Every structure is written in C-alpha cells, then in structure tokens.
GROMACS .gro file of N, CA and C in nm:
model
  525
    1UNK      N    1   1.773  -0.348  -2.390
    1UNK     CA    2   1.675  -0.243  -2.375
    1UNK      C    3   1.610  -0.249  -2.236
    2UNK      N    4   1.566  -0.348  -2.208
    2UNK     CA    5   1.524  -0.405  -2.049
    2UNK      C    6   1.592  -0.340  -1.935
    3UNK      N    7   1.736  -0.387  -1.946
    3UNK     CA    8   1.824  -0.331  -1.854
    3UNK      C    9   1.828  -0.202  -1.866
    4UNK      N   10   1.795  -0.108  -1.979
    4UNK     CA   11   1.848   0.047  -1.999
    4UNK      C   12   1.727   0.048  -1.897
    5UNK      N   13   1.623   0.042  -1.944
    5UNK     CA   14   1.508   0.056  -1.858
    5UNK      C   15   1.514   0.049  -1.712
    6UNK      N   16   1.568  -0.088  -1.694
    6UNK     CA   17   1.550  -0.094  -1.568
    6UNK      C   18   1.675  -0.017  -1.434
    7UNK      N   19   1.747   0.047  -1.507
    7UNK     CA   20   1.924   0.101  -1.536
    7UNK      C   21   1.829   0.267  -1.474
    8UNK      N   22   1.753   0.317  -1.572
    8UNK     CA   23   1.681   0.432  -1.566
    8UNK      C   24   1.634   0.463  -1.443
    9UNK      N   25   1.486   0.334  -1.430
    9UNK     CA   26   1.415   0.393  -1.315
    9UNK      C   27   1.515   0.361  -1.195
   10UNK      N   28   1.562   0.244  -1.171
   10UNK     CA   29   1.711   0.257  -1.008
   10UNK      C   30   1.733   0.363  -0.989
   11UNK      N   31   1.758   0.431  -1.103
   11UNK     CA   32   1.835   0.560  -1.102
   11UNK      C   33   1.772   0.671  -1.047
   12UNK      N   34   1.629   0.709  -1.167
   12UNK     CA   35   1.533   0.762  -1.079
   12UNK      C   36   1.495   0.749  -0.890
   13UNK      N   37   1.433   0.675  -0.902
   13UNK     CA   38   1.411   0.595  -0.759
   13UNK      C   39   1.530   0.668  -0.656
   14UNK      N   40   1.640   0.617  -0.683
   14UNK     CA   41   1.775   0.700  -0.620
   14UNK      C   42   1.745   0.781  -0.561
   15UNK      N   43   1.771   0.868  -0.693
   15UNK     CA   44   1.738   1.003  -0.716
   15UNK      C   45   1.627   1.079  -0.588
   16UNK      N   46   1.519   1.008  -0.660
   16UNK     CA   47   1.416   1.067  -0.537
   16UNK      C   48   1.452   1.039  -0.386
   17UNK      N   49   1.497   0.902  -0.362
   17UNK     CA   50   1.508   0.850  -0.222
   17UNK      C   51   1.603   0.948  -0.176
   18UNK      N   52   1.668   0.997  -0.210
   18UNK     CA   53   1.783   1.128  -0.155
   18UNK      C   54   1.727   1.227  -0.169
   19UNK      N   55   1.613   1.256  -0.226
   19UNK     CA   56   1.568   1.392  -0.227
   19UNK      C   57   1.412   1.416  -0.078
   20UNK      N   58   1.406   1.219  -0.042
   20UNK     CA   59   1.286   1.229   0.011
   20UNK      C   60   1.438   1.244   0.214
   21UNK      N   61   1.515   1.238   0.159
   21UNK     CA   62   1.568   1.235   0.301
   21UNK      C   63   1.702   1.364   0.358
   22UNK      N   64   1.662   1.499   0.240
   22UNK     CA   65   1.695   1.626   0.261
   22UNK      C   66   1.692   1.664   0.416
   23UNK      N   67   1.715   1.747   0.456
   23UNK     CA   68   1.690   1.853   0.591
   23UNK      C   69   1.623   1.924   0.602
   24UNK      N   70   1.530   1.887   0.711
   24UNK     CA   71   1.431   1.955   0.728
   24UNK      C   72   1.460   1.999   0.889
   25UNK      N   73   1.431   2.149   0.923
   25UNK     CA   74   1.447   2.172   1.060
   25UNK      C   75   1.330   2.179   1.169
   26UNK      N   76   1.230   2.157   1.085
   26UNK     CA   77   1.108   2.140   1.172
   26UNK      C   78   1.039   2.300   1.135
   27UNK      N   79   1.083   2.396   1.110
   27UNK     CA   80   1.043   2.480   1.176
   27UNK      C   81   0.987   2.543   1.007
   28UNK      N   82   1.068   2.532   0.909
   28UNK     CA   83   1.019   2.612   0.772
   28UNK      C   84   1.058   2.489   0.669
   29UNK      N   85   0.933   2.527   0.565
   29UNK     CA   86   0.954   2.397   0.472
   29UNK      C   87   1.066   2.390   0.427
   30UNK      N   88   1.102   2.288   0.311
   30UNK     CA   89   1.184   2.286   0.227
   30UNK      C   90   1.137   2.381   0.121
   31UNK      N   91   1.247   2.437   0.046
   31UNK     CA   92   1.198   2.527  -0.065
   31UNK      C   93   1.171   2.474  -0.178
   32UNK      N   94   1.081   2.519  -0.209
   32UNK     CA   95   1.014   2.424  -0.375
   32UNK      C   96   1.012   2.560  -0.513
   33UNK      N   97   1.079   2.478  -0.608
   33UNK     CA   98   1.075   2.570  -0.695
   33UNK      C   99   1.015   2.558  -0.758
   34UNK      N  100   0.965   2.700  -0.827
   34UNK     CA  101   0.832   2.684  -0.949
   34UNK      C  102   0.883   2.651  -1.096
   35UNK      N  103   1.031   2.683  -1.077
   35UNK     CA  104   1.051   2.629  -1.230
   35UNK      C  105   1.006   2.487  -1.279
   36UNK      N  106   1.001   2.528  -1.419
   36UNK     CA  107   0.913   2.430  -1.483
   36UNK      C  108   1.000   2.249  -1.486
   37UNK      N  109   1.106   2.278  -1.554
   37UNK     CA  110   1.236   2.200  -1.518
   37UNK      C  111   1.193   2.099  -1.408
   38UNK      N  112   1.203   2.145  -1.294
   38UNK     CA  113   1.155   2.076  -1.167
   38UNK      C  114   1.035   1.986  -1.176
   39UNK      N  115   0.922   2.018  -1.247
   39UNK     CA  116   0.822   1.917  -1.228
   39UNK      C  117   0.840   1.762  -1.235
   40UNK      N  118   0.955   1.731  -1.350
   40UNK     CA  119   0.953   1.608  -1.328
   40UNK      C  120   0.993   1.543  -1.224
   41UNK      N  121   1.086   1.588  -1.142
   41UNK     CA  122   1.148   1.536  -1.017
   41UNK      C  123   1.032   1.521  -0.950
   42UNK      N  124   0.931   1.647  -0.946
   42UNK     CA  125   0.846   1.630  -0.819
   42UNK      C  126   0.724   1.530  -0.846
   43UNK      N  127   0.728   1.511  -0.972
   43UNK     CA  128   0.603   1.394  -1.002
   43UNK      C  129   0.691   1.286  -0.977
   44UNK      N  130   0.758   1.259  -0.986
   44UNK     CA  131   0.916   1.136  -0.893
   44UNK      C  132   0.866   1.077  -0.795
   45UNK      N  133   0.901   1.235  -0.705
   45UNK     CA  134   0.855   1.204  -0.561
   45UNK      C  135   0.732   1.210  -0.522
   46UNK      N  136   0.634   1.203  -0.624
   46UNK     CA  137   0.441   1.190  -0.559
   46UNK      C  138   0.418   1.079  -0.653
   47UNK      N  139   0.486   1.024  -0.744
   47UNK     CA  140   0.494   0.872  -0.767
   47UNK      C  141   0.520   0.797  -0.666
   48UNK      N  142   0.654   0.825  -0.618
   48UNK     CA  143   0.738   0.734  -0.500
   48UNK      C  144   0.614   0.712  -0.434
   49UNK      N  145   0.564   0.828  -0.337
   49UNK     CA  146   0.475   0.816  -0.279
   49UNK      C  147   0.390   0.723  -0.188
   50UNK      N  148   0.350   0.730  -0.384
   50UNK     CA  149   0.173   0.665  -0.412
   50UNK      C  150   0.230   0.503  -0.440
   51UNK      N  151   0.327   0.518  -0.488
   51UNK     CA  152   0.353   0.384  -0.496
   51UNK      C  153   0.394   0.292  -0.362
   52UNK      N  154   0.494   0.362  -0.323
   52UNK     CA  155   0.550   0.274  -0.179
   52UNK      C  156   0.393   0.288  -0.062
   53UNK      N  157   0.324   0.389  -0.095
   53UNK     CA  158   0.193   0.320   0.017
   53UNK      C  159   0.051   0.220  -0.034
   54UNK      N  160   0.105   0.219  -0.176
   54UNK     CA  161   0.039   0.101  -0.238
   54UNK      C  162   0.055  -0.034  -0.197
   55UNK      N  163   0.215  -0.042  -0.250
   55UNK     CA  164   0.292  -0.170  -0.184
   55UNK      C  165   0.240  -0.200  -0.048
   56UNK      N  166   0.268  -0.126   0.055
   56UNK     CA  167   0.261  -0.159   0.200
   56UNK      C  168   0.079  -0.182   0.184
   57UNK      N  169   0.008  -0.103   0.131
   57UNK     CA  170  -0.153  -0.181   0.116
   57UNK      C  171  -0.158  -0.316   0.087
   58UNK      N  172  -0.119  -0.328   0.008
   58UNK     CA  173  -0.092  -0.458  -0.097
   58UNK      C  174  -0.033  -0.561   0.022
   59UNK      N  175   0.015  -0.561   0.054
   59UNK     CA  176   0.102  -0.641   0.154
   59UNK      C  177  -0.035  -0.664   0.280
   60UNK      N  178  -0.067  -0.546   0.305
   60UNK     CA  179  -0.141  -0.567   0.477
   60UNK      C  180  -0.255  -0.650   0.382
   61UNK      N  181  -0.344  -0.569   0.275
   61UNK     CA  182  -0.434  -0.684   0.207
   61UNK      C  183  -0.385  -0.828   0.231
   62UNK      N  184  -0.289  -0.863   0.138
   62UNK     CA  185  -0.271  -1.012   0.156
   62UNK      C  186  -0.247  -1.093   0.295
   63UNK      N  187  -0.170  -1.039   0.382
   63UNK     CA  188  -0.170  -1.041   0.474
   63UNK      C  189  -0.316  -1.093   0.547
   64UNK      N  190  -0.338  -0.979   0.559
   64UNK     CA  191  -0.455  -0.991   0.684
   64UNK      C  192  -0.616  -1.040   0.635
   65UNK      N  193  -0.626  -1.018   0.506
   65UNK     CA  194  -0.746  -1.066   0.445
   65UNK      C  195  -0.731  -1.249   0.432
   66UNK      N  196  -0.599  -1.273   0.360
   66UNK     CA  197  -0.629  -1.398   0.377
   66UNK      C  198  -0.625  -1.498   0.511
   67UNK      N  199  -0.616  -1.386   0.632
   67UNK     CA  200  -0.616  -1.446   0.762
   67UNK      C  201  -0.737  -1.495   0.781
   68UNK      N  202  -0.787  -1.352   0.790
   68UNK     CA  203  -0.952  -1.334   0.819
   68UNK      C  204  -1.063  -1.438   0.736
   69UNK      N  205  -0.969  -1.466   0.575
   69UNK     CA  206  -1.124  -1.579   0.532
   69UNK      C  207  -1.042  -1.696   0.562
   70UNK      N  208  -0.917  -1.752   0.613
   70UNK     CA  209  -0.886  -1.919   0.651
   70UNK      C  210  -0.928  -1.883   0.774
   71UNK      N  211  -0.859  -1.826   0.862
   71UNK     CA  212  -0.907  -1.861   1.013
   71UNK      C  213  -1.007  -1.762   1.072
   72UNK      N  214  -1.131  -1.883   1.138
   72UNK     CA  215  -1.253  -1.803   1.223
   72UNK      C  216  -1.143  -1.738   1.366
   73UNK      N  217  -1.069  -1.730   1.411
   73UNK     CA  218  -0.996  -1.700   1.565
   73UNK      C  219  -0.974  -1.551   1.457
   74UNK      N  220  -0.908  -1.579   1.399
   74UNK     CA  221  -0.841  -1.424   1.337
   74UNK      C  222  -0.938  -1.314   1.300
   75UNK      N  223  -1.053  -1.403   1.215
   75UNK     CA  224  -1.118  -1.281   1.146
   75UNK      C  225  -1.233  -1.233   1.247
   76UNK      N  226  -1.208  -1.276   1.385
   76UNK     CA  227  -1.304  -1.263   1.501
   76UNK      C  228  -1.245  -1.119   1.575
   77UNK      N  229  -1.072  -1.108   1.526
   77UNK     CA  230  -1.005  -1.007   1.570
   77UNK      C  231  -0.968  -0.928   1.450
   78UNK      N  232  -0.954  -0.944   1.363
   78UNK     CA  233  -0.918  -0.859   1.235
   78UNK      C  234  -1.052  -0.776   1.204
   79UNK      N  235  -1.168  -0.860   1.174
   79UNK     CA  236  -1.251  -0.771   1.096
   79UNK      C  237  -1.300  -0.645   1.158
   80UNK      N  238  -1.325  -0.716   1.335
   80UNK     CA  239  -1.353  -0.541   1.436
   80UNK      C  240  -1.239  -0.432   1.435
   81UNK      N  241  -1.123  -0.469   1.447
   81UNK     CA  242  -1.028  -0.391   1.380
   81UNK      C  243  -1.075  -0.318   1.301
   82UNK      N  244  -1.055  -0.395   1.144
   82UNK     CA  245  -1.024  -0.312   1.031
   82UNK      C  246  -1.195  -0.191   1.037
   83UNK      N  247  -1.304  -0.271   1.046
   83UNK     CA  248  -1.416  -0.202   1.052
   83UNK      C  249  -1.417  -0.056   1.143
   84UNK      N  250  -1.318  -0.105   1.273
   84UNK     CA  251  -1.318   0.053   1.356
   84UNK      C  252  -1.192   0.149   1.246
   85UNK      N  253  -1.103   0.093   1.270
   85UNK     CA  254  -1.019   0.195   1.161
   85UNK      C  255  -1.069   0.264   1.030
   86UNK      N  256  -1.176   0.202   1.001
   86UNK     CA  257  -1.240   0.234   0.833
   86UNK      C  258  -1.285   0.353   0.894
   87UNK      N  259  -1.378   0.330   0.962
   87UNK     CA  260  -1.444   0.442   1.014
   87UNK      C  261  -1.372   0.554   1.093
   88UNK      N  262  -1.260   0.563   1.113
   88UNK     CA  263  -1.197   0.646   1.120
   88UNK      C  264  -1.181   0.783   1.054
   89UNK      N  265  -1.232   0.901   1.061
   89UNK     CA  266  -1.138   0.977   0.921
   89UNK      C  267  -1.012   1.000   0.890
   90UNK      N  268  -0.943   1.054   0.788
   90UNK     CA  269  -0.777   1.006   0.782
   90UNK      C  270  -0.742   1.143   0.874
   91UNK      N  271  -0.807   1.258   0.869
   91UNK     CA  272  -0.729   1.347   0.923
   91UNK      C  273  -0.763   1.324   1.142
   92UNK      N  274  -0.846   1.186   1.127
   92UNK     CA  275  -0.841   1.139   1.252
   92UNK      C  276  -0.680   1.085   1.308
   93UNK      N  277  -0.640   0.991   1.171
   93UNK     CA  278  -0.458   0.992   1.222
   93UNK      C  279  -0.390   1.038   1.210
   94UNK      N  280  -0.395   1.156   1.103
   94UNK     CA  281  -0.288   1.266   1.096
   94UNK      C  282  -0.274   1.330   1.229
   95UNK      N  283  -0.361   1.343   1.273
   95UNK     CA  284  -0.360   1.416   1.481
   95UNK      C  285  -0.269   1.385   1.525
   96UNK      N  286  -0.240   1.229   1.507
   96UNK     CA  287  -0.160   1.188   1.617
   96UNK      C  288  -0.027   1.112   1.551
   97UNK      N  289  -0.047   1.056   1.418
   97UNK     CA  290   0.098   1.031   1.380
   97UNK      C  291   0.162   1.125   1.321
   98UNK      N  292   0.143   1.237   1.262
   98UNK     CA  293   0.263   1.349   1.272
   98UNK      C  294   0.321   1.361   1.338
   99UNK      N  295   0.335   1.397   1.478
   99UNK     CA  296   0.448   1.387   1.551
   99UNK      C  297   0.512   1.237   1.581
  100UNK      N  298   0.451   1.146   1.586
  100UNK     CA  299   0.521   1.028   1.529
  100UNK      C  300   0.588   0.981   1.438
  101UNK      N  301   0.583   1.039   1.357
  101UNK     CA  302   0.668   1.010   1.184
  101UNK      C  303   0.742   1.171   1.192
  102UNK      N  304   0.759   1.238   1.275
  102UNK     CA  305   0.845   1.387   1.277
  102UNK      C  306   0.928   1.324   1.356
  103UNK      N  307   0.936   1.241   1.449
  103UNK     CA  308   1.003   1.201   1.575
  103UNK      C  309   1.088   1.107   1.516
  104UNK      N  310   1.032   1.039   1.425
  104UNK     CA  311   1.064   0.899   1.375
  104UNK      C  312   1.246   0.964   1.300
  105UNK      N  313   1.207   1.060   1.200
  105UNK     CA  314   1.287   1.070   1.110
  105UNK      C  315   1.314   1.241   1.143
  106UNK      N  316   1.399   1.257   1.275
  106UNK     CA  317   1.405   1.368   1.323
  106UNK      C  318   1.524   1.457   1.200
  107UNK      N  319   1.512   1.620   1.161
  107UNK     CA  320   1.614   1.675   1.076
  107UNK      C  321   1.583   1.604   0.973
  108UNK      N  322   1.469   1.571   0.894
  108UNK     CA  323   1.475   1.510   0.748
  108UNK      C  324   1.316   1.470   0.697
  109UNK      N  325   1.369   1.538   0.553
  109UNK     CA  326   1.224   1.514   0.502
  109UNK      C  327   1.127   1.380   0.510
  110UNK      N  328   1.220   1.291   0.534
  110UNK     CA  329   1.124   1.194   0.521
  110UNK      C  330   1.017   1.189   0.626
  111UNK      N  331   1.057   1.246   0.743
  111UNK     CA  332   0.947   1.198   0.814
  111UNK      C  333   0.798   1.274   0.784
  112UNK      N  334   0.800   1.396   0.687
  112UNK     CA  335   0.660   1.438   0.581
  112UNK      C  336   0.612   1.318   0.498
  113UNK      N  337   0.734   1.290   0.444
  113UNK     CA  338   0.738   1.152   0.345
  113UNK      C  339   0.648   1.037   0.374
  114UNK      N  340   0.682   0.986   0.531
  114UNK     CA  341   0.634   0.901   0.573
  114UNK      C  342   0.535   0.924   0.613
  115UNK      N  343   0.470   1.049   0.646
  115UNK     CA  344   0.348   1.084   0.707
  115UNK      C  345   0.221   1.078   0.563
  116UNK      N  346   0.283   1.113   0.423
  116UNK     CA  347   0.256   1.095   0.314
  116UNK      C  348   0.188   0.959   0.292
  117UNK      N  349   0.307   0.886   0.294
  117UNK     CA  350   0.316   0.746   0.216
  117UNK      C  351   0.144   0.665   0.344
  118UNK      N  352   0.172   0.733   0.474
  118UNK     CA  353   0.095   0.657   0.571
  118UNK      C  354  -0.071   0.698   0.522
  119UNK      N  355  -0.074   0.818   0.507
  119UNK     CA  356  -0.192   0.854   0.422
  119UNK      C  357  -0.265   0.859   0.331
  120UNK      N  358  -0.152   0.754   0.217
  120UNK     CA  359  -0.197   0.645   0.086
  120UNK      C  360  -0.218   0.559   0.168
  121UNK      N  361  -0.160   0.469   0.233
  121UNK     CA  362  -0.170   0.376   0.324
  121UNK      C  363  -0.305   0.322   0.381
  122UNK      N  364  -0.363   0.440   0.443
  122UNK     CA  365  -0.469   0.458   0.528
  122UNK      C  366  -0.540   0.481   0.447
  123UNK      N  367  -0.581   0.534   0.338
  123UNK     CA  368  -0.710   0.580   0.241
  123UNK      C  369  -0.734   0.411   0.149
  124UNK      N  370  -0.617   0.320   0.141
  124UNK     CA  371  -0.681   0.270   0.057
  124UNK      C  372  -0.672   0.100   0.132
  125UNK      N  373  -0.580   0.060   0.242
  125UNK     CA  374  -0.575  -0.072   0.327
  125UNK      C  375  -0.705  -0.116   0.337
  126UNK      N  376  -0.788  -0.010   0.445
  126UNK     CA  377  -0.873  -0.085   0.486
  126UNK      C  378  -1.028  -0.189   0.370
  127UNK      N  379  -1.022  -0.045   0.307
  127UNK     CA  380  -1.109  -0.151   0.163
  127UNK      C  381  -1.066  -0.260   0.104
  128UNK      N  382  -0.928  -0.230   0.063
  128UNK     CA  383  -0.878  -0.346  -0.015
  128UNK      C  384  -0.851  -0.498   0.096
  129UNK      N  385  -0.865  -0.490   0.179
  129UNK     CA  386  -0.849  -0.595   0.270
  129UNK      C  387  -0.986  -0.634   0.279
  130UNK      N  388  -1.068  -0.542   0.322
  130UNK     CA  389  -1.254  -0.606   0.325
  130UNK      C  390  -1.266  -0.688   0.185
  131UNK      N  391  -1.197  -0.599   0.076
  131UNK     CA  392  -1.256  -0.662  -0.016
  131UNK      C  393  -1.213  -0.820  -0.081
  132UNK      N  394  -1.063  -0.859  -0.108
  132UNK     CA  395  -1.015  -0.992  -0.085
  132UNK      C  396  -1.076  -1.055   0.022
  133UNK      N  397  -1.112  -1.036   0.178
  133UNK     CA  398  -1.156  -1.096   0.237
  133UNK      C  399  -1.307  -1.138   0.228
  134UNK      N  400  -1.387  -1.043   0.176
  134UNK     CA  401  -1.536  -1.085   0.067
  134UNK      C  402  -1.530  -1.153  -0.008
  135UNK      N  403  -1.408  -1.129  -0.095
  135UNK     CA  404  -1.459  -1.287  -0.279
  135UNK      C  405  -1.374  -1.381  -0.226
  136UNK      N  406  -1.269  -1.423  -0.095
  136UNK     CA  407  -1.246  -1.553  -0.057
  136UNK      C  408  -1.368  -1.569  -0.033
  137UNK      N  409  -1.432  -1.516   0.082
  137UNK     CA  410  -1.503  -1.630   0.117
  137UNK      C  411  -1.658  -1.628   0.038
  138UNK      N  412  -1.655  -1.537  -0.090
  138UNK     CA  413  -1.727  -1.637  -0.194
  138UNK      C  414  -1.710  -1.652  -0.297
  139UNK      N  415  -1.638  -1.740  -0.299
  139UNK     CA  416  -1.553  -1.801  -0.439
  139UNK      C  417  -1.657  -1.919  -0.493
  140UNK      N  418  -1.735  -1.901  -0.605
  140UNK     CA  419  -1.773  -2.036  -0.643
  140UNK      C  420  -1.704  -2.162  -0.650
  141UNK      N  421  -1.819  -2.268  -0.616
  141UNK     CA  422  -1.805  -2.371  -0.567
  141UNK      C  423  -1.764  -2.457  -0.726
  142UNK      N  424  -1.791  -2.381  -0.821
  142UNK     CA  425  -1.751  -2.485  -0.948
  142UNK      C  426  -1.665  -2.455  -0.966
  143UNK      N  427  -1.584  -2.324  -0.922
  143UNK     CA  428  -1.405  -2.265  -0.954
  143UNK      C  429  -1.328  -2.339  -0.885
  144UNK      N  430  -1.362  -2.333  -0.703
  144UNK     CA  431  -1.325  -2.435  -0.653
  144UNK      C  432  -1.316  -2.593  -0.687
  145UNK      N  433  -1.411  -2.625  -0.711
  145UNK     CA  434  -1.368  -2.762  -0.777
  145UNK      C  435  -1.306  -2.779  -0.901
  146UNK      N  436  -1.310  -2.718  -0.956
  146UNK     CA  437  -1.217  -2.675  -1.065
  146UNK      C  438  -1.041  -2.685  -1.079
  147UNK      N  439  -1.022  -2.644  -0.907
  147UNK     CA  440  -0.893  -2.600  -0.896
  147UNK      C  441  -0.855  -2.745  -0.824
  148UNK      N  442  -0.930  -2.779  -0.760
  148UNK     CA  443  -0.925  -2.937  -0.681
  148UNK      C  444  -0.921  -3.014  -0.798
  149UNK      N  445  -0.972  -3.029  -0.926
  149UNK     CA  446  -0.956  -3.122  -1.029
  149UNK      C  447  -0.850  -3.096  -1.063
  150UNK      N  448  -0.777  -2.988  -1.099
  150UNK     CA  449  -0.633  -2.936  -1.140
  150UNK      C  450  -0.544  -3.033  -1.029
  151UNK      N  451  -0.590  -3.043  -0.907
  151UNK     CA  452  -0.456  -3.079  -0.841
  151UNK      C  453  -0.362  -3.006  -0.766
  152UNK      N  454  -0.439  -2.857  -0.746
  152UNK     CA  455  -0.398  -2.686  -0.735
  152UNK      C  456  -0.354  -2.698  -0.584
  153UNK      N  457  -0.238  -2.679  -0.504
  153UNK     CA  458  -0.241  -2.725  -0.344
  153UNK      C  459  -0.319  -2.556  -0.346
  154UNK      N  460  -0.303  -2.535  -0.199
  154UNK     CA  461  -0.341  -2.393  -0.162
  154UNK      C  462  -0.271  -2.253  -0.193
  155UNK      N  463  -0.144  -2.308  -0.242
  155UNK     CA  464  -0.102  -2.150  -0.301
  155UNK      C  465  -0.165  -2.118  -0.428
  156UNK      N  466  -0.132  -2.257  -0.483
  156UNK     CA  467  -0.168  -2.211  -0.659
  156UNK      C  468  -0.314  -2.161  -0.624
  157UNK      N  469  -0.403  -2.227  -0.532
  157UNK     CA  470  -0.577  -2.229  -0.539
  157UNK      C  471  -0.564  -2.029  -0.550
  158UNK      N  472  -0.471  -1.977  -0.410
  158UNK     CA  473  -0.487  -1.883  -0.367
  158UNK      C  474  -0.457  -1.785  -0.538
  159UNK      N  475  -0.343  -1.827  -0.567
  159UNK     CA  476  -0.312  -1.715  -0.700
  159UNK      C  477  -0.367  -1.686  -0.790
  160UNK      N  478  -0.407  -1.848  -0.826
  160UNK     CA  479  -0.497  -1.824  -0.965
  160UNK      C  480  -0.642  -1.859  -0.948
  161UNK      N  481  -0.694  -1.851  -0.807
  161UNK     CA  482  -0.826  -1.809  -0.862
  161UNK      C  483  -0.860  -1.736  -0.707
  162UNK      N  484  -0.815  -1.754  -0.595
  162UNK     CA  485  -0.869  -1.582  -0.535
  162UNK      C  486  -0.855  -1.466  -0.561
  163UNK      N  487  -0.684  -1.468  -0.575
  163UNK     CA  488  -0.672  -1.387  -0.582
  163UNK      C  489  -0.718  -1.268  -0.736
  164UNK      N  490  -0.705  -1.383  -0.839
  164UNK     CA  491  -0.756  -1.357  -0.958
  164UNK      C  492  -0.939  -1.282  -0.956
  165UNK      N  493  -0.947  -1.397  -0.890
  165UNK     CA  494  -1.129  -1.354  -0.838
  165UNK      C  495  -1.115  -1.212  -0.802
  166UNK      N  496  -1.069  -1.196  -0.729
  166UNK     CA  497  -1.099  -1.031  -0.601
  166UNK      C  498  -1.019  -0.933  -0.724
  167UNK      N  499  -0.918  -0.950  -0.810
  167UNK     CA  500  -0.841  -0.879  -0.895
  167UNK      C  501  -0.940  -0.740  -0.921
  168UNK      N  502  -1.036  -0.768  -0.961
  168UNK     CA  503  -1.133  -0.699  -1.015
  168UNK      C  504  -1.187  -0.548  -0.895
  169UNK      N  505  -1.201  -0.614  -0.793
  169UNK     CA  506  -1.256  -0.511  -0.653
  169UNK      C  507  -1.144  -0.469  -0.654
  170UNK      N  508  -0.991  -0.527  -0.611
  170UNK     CA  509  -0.869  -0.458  -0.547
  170UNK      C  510  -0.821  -0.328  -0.597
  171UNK      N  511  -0.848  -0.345  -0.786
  171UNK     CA  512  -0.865  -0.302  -0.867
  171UNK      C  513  -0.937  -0.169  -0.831
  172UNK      N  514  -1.040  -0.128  -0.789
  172UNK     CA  515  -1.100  -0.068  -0.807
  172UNK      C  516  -1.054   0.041  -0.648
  173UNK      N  517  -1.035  -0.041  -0.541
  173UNK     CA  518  -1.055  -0.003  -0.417
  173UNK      C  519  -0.863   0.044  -0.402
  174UNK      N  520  -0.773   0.041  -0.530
  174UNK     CA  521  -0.668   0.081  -0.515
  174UNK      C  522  -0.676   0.229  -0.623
  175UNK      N  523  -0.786   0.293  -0.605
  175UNK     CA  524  -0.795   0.421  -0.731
  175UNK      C  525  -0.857   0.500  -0.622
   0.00000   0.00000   0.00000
C-alpha cells in the first residue's frame, strides 16, 4: 500500500514537473483552462509550489539560524542581513528577480515557477530563521542539562530538543 502511495505521488510530482517546464515565449501566457477536470492538476502545481519553497525555507532556517546561535562571527553577519531583507517588501524583489528567473529559464514556464517558488521563499525564510535562532539561544538550562545527562553529543542536543523547542514558532511562521 506504501509503495502504491508512494508509486502515485512520483507520478504526480512528474506529472507537474513537466507541466512546470512547458513553453513559454515571453510574450503571452500559457493557456489555462476553466474546465473543471483541470483543477486538480493545477492544485498539483500550487502544491509543488508551496512546497518546494518551503523546503528551500526549511533548509536556509537550519542552515543559517543554527549559525547565528553557535557562532558570535556569523550571527554578527547573518542577523543584519536577515533583519534588512525582512524589511524588505516582497514586491521589493519581484522588481528585480523577474527578469532574473525569466533569463534563468529562458522559453519555459519555469522561470514563472521559479519566480513563484522564490516568493514562498521570501514570505516565509526570513521569520523562520529569526525564529530557531531565538529558542536556541533560549533553551532552558534544565533541558539542557537534561540532554548533557543523556549523554546527547550536539546533533542529538540539536534534534531533540532545539529543534523540538522552536517546532512550535517554525510551526507557526511556516503558515
């Protein structure tokens, strides 16, 4: 049953990834049909989306948040970063990476795609990184010792109780 499942969505997924890399000439959209039929494909491709600019959140979070609460050098350069980008508005980077992600993936939908996926990307990175980088660095001191009595090196510390800790904000700052 697992495999049918997992047999399904590949398939799906496919499916969409060929539909996100059609022809586009720059000049007139792709044609979208109103039949009803069609909706599921297109909730497909605004799944794909939302999902693949989740992932890439998810990633820069771990990434760069757990830079910013181990090392003072990093989070001396990360946090002015992320703080100027927050403040950014999104249709501040749409200005300028549209024709960057049109250029990127010249004759093909994806480069809308990617301009898409960059604008999940951008609405939800910069919080979710402030916010893991807030409950590292205040993690109670009895959890912590907690995890030091376990014997926990620094990954396990990181899995099961920062990251567990922040679960709750990431949670929130990925909606």
């Amino acid at each position: 049953m697992v495999i049918l499942i997992f047999g399904m969505l590949s398939g799906a997924f496919i499916h969409g990834w060929q539909g996100m890399h059609a022809y586009f000439n720059g000049e007139s959209f792709p044609i979208l049909s109103t039949d009803y039929r069609q909706l599921p494909y297109y909730t497909l491709r605004t799944t794909m989306r939302l999902s693949i600019g989740l992932v890439f959140s998810m990633l820069f979070t771990l990434v760069f948040g757990v830079l910013a609460a181990k090392f003072a050098a990093m989070r001396r350069v990360i946090l002015p970063f992320v703080n100027f980008m927050e403040s950014v508005p999104l249709l501040g980077f749409l200005t300028f990476t549209t024709a960057f992600f049109l250029g990127l993936y010249p004759h093909s939908v994806m480069g809308l795609e990617g301009l898409a996926i960059f604008a999940v990307f951008t609405g939800q990175a910069w919080n979710m990184m402030l916010t893991l980088y807030q409950t590292l660095c205040v993690l109670p001191v009895e959890l912590t010792e907690a995890t030091a009595a376990f014997r926990c090196n620094p990954w396990q510390r990181f899995w099961r109780l920062g990251f567990l800790y922040s679960f709750p904000g990431l949670l929130w700052n990925t909606m």
